[in-house]
XYZ file of C-alpha atoms in Angstrom:
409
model
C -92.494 9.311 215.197
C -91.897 13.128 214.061
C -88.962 14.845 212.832
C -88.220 18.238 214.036
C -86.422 20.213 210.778
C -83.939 23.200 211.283
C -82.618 24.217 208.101
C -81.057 27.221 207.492
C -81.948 27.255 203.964
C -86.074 27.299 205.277
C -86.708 31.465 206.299
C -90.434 29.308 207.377
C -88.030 27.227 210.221
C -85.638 29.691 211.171
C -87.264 32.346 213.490
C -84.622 34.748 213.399
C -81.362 35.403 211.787
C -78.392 33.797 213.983
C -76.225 36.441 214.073
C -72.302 36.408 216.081
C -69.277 38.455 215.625
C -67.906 35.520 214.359
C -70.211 33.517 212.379
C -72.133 34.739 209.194
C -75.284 33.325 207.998
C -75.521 32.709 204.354
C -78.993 31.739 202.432
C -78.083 28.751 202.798
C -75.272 28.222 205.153
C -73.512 29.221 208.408
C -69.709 29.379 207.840
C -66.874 31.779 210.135
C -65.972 34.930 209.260
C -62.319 35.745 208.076
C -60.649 38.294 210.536
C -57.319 39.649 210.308
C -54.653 40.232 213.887
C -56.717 42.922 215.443
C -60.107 40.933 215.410
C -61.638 42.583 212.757
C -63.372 41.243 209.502
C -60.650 41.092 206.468
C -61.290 39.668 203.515
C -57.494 38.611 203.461
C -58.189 37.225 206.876
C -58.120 33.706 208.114
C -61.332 31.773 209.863
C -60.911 30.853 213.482
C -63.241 28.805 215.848
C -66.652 29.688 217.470
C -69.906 29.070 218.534
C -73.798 30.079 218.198
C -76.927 28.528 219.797
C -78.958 27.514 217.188
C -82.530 27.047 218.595
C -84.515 26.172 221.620
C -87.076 23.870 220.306
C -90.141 23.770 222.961
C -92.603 21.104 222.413
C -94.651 19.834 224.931
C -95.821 16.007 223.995
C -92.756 14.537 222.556
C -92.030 11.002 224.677
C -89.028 10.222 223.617
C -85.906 11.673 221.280
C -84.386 8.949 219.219
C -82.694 10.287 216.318
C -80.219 13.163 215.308
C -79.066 13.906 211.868
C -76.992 17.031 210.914
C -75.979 18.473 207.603
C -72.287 19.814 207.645
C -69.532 20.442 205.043
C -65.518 19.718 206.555
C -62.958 20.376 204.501
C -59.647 18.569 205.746
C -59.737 19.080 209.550
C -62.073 21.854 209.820
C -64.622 20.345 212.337
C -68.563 20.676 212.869
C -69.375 19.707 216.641
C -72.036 20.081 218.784
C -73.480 20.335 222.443
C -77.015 20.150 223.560
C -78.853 21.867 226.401
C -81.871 21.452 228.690
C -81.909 24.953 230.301
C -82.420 26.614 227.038
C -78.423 26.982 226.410
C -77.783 28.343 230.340
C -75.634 24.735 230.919
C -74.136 23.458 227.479
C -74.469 19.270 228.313
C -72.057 16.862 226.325
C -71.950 12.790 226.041
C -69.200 11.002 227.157
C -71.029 7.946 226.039
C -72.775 7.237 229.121
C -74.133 10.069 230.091
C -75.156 13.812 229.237
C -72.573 16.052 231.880
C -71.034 19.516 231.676
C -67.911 19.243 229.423
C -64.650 19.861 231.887
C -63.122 22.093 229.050
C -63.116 23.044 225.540
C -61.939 20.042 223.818
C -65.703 18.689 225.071
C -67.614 18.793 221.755
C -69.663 15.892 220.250
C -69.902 14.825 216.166
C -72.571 14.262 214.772
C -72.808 10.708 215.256
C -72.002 10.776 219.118
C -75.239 13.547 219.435
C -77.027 10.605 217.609
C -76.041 7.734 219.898
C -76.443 9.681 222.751
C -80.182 11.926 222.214
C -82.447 8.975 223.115
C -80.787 9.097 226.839
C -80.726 13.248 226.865
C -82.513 14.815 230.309
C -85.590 16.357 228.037
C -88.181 17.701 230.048
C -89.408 20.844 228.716
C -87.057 22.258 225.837
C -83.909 21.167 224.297
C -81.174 23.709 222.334
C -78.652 22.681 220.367
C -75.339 24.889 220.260
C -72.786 24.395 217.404
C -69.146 24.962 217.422
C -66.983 25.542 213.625
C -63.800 24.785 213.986
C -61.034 25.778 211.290
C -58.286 23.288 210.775
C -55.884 25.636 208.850
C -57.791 29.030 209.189
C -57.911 29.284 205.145
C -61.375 27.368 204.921
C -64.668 27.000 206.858
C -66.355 24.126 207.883
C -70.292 24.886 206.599
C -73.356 23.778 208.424
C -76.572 23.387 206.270
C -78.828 22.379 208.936
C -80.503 19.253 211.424
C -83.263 16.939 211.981
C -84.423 15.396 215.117
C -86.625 12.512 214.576
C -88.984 11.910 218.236
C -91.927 10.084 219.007
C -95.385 11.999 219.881
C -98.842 11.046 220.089
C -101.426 13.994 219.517
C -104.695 15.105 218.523
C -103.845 17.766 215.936
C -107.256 19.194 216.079
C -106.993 19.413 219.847
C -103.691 20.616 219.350
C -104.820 23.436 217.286
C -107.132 24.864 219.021
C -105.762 24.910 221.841
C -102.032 26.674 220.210
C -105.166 29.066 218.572
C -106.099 30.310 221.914
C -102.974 30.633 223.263
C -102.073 33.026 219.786
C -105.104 34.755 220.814
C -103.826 35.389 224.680
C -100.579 36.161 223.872
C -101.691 38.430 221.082
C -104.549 40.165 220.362
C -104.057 43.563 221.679
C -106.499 46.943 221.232
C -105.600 50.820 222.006
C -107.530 51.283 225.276
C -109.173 54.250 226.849
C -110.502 54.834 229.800
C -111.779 57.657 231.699
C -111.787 58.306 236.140
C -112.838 61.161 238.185
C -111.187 61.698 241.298
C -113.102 64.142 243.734
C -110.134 64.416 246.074
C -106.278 64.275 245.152
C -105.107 60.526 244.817
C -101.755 59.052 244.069
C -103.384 55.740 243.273
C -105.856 54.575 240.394
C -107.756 51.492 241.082
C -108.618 50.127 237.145
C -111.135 47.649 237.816
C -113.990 46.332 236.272
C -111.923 46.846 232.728
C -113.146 45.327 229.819
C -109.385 44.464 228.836
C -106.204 42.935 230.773
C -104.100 45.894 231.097
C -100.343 45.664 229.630
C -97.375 48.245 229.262
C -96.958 50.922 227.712
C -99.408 52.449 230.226
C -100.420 56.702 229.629
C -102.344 58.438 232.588
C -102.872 62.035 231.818
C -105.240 64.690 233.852
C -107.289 65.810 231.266
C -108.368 68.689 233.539
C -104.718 70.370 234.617
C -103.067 69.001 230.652
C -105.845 68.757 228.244
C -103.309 68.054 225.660
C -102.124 65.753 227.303
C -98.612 66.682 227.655
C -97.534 65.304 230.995
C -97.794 61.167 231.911
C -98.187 60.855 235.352
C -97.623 57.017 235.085
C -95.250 55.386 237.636
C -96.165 51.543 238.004
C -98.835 49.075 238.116
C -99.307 46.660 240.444
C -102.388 43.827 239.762
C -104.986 46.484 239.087
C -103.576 49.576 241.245
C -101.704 51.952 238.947
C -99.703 54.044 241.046
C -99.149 58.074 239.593
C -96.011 60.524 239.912
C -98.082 62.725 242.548
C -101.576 62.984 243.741
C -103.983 64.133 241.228
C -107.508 65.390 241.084
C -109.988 65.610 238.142
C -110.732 63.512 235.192
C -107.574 60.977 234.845
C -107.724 59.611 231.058
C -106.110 56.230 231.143
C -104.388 54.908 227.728
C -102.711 51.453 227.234
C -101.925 47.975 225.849
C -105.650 45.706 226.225
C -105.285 42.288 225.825
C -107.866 39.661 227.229
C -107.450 37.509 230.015
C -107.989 33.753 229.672
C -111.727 33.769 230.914
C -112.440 36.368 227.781
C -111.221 33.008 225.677
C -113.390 29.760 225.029
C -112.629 26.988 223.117
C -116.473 25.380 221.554
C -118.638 26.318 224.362
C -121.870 25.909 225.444
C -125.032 28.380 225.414
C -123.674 29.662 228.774
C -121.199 31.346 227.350
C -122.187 34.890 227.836
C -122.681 34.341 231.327
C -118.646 34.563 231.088
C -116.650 37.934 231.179
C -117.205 39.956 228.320
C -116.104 40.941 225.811
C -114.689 37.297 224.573
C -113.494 35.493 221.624
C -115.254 32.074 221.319
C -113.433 29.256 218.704
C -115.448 27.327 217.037
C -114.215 24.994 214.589
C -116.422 24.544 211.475
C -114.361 22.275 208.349
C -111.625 20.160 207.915
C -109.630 18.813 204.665
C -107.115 16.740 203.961
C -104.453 16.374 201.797
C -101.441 13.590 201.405
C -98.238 13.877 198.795
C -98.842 10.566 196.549
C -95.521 11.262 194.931
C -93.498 10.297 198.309
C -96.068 7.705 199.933
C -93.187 7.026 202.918
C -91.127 8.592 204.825
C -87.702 7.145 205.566
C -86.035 7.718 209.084
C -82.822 6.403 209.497
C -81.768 5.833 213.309
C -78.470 4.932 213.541
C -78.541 4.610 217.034
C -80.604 1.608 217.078
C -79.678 0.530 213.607
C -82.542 0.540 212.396
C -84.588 2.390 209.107
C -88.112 3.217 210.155
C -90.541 3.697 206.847
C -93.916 5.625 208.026
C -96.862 7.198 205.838
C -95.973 10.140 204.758
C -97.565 12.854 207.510
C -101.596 14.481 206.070
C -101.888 17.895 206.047
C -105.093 19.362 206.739
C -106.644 22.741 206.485
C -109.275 23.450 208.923
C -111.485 25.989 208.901
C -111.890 27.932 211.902
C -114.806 30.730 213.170
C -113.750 33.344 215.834
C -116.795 34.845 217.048
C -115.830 37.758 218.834
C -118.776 38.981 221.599
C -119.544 42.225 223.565
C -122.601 43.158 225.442
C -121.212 47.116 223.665
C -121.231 47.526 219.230
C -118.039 49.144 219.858
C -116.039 46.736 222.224
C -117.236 43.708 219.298
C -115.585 45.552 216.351
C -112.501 46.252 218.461
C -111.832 42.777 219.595
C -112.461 41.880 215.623
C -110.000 44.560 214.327
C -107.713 42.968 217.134
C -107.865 39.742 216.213
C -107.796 39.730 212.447
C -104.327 42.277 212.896
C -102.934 39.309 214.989
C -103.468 37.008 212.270
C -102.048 39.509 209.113
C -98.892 40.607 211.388
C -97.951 36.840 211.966
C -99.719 34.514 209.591
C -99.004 31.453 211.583
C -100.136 29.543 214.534
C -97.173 27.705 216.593
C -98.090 24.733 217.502
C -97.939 24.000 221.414
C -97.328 19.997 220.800
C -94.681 20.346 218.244
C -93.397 23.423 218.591
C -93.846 24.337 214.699
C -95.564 26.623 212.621
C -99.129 25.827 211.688
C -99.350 28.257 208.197
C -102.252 30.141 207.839
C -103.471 29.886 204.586
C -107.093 32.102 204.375
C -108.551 35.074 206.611
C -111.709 37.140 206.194
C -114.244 38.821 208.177
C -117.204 37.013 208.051
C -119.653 39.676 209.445
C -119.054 42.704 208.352
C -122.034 44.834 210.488
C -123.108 43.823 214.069
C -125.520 41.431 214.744
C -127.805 41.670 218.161
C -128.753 38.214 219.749
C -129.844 37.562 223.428
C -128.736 41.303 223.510
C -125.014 40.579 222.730
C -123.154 41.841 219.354
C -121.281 39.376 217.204
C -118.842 39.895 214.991
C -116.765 36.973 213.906
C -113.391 35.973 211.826
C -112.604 32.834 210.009
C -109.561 31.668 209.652
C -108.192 28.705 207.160
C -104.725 27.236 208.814
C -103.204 24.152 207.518
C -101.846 21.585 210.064
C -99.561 19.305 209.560
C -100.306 15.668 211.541
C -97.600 12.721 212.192
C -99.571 9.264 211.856
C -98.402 6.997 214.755
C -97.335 3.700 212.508
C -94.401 2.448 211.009
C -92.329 -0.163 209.802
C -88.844 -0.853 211.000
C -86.261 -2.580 208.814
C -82.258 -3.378 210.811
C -80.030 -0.756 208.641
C -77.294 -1.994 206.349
C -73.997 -1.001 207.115
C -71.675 -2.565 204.902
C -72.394 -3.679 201.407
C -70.224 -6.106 199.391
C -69.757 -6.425 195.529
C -68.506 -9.707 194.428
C -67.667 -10.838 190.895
C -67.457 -14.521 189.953
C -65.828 -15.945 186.646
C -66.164 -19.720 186.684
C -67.699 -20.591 189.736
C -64.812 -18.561 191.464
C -64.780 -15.277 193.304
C -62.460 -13.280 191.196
C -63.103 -9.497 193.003
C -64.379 -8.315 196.095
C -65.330 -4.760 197.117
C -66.574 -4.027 200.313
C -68.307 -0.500 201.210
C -69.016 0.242 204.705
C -70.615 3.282 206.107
């Protein structure tokens, strides 16, 4: 089993700053904001009641959901309560404690504990969000919420895992500039841009360098597959500029000698070294499902750092250096891989350019990246103990019971 961490205090976990007209984000906290009559911020205000999606966590081998834990702060009757969704927060589900339905009003809001009992039997299929509602019981204090864990079970290679979330990065982006140059002999209100070395995204520029050398006119309209479709007819040299990315049969993961049979130019990843390391000071993990009453004590999860090469090949000097530049800017702008399993950040911890002038082989130029990205891997077993609930203090003074306290969770 895994646990899934969203923690408001972690700028790593949170992908962007939750932001409502009604909720503020501290560095470590959401809380409401204070408004006065007129709906406007005050610091002489009083807090209210409303509600934010949180996150839609995405992972794609997770069998089973079995825990939920949540950090919140309630003062008197302010309130922390939640709903979950499997539409990525279109339909807001809550438990009635049989099954996940859409709440009939707003008084339909699960704690904590009723999210816990409930998540093993949630409809999860490809994403789950979790919305929160703060509630103020006297509007002159906020109810705080710190953060949650989800604790699931998964079974995954995390080196097949990686590579594969390491050429989806590299789909989804590594871009280039393009340019591209057409001569029509007759006027044309269509431009057929095949044959391209790159997979052509928006923005898209299509000047004709002939009537605007300076290019002060983009006769772009739409695109359609590969037929780009212009304001009016035009004749002459037609100068193409836009977005390149590569499609996925520009992208192998470890091939064989074949490989520049394939469309070129491509990115080949080849794995090369692989470390480990494991925290000694916390050998075991403790997961505590109340659900099931049960405390499940696992090895603490090894991180490894592989060591990746990203060989990046053109049958043209300049197209290799461009899908290098390309790739290593990917890497610097977000230095992270998401994992497609787990849905979590894989850090990247190293990048360099390995080859710094073009090498010919079989006629083909080379130019390759390496990449160092540590990964962190959930080991499958575990050790379940039944969870104490109550605990009872007894003294004895002569054989006899003479005091008795009893704490129960």
């Amino acid at each position: 089993m895994a646990r899934h961490d969203f923690v408001i205090a972690s700028t790593q976990q949170i992908r962007l700053p939750i932001e409502t007209e009604d909720i503020f984000q501290d560095s470590r906290f959401l809380r409401l904001i204070q408004k006065d009559n007129f709906g406007n911020w005050s610091p002489a205000g009083t807090f209210g009641q409303a509600k934010v999606l949180l996150e839609t966590w995405r992972p794609t081998l997770v069998s089973s959901l079995i825990g939920f834990w949540a950090n919140v702060e309630e003062k008197g009757t302010d309130t922390a309560r939640f709903r979950l969704s499997a539409d990525e927060g279109t339909t807001e589900l809550y438990w009635d404690g049989t099954t996940w339905r859409t709440p009939v009003d707003n008084t339909e809001w699960n704690t904590e504990i009723e999210v816990d009992s409930g998540i093993a039997n949630f409809p999860f299929e490809t994403s789950i969000s979790v919305v929160l509602q703060l509630t103020s019981g006297t509007g002159e204090t906020s109810p705080r919420f710190y953060g949650y864990y989800i604790f699931y079970e998964i079974l995954y290679d995390c080196t097949e895992d990686l590579l594969r979330s390491v050429f989806e990065k590299i789909f989804a982006e590594v871009e280039t500039p393009a340019v591209d140059r057409f001569f029509n002999d007759f006027p044309q209100v269509e431009l057929e841009a095949t044959d391209q070395p790159w997979r052509i995204e928006e923005p898209i520029e299509v000047f004709n360098l002939t009537d605007d050398p300076t290019r002060q006119n983009n006769l772009f309209s739409s695109i359609s597959g590969s037929t780009i479709t212009l304001t009016s007819p035009q004749e002459g040299e037609l100068e193409l500029r836009y977005r390149g990315k590569l499609h996925y049969d520009q992208i192998h993961i470890s091939t064989d000698g074949d490989y520049q049979l394939q469309r070129l130019p491509s990115i080949v990843i080849l794995p090369m070294t692989q470390s480990r390391v494991r925290d000694d000071h916390e050998p075991q993990v403790e997961e505590q499902l109340r659900s099931i009453d049960t405390v499940r004590f696992r090895t603490q999860p090894a991180r490894h750092t592989y060591t990746l090469r990203l060989e990046c090949i053109s049958q043209f000097s300049l197209h290799d250096k461009k899908l290098a530049d390309a790739t290593r800017r990917a890497f610097d702008q977000k230095e992270y891989v998401r994992s497609l399993a787990i849905d979590e950040n894989f850090k990247l911890v190293g990048l360099e350019t390995v080859s710094q002038t073009n090498q010919t082989r079989e006629q083909l130029f080379t130019r390759s990246i390496q990449v160092l990205v540590s990964v962190l891997e959930w080991l499958p077993g575990f050790r379940d103990v039944p969870m104490v609930r109550k605990i009872t203090y007894r003294k004895r003074a002569g054989g006899s019971i003479v005091g008795q306290v009893e704490i129960t969770e």
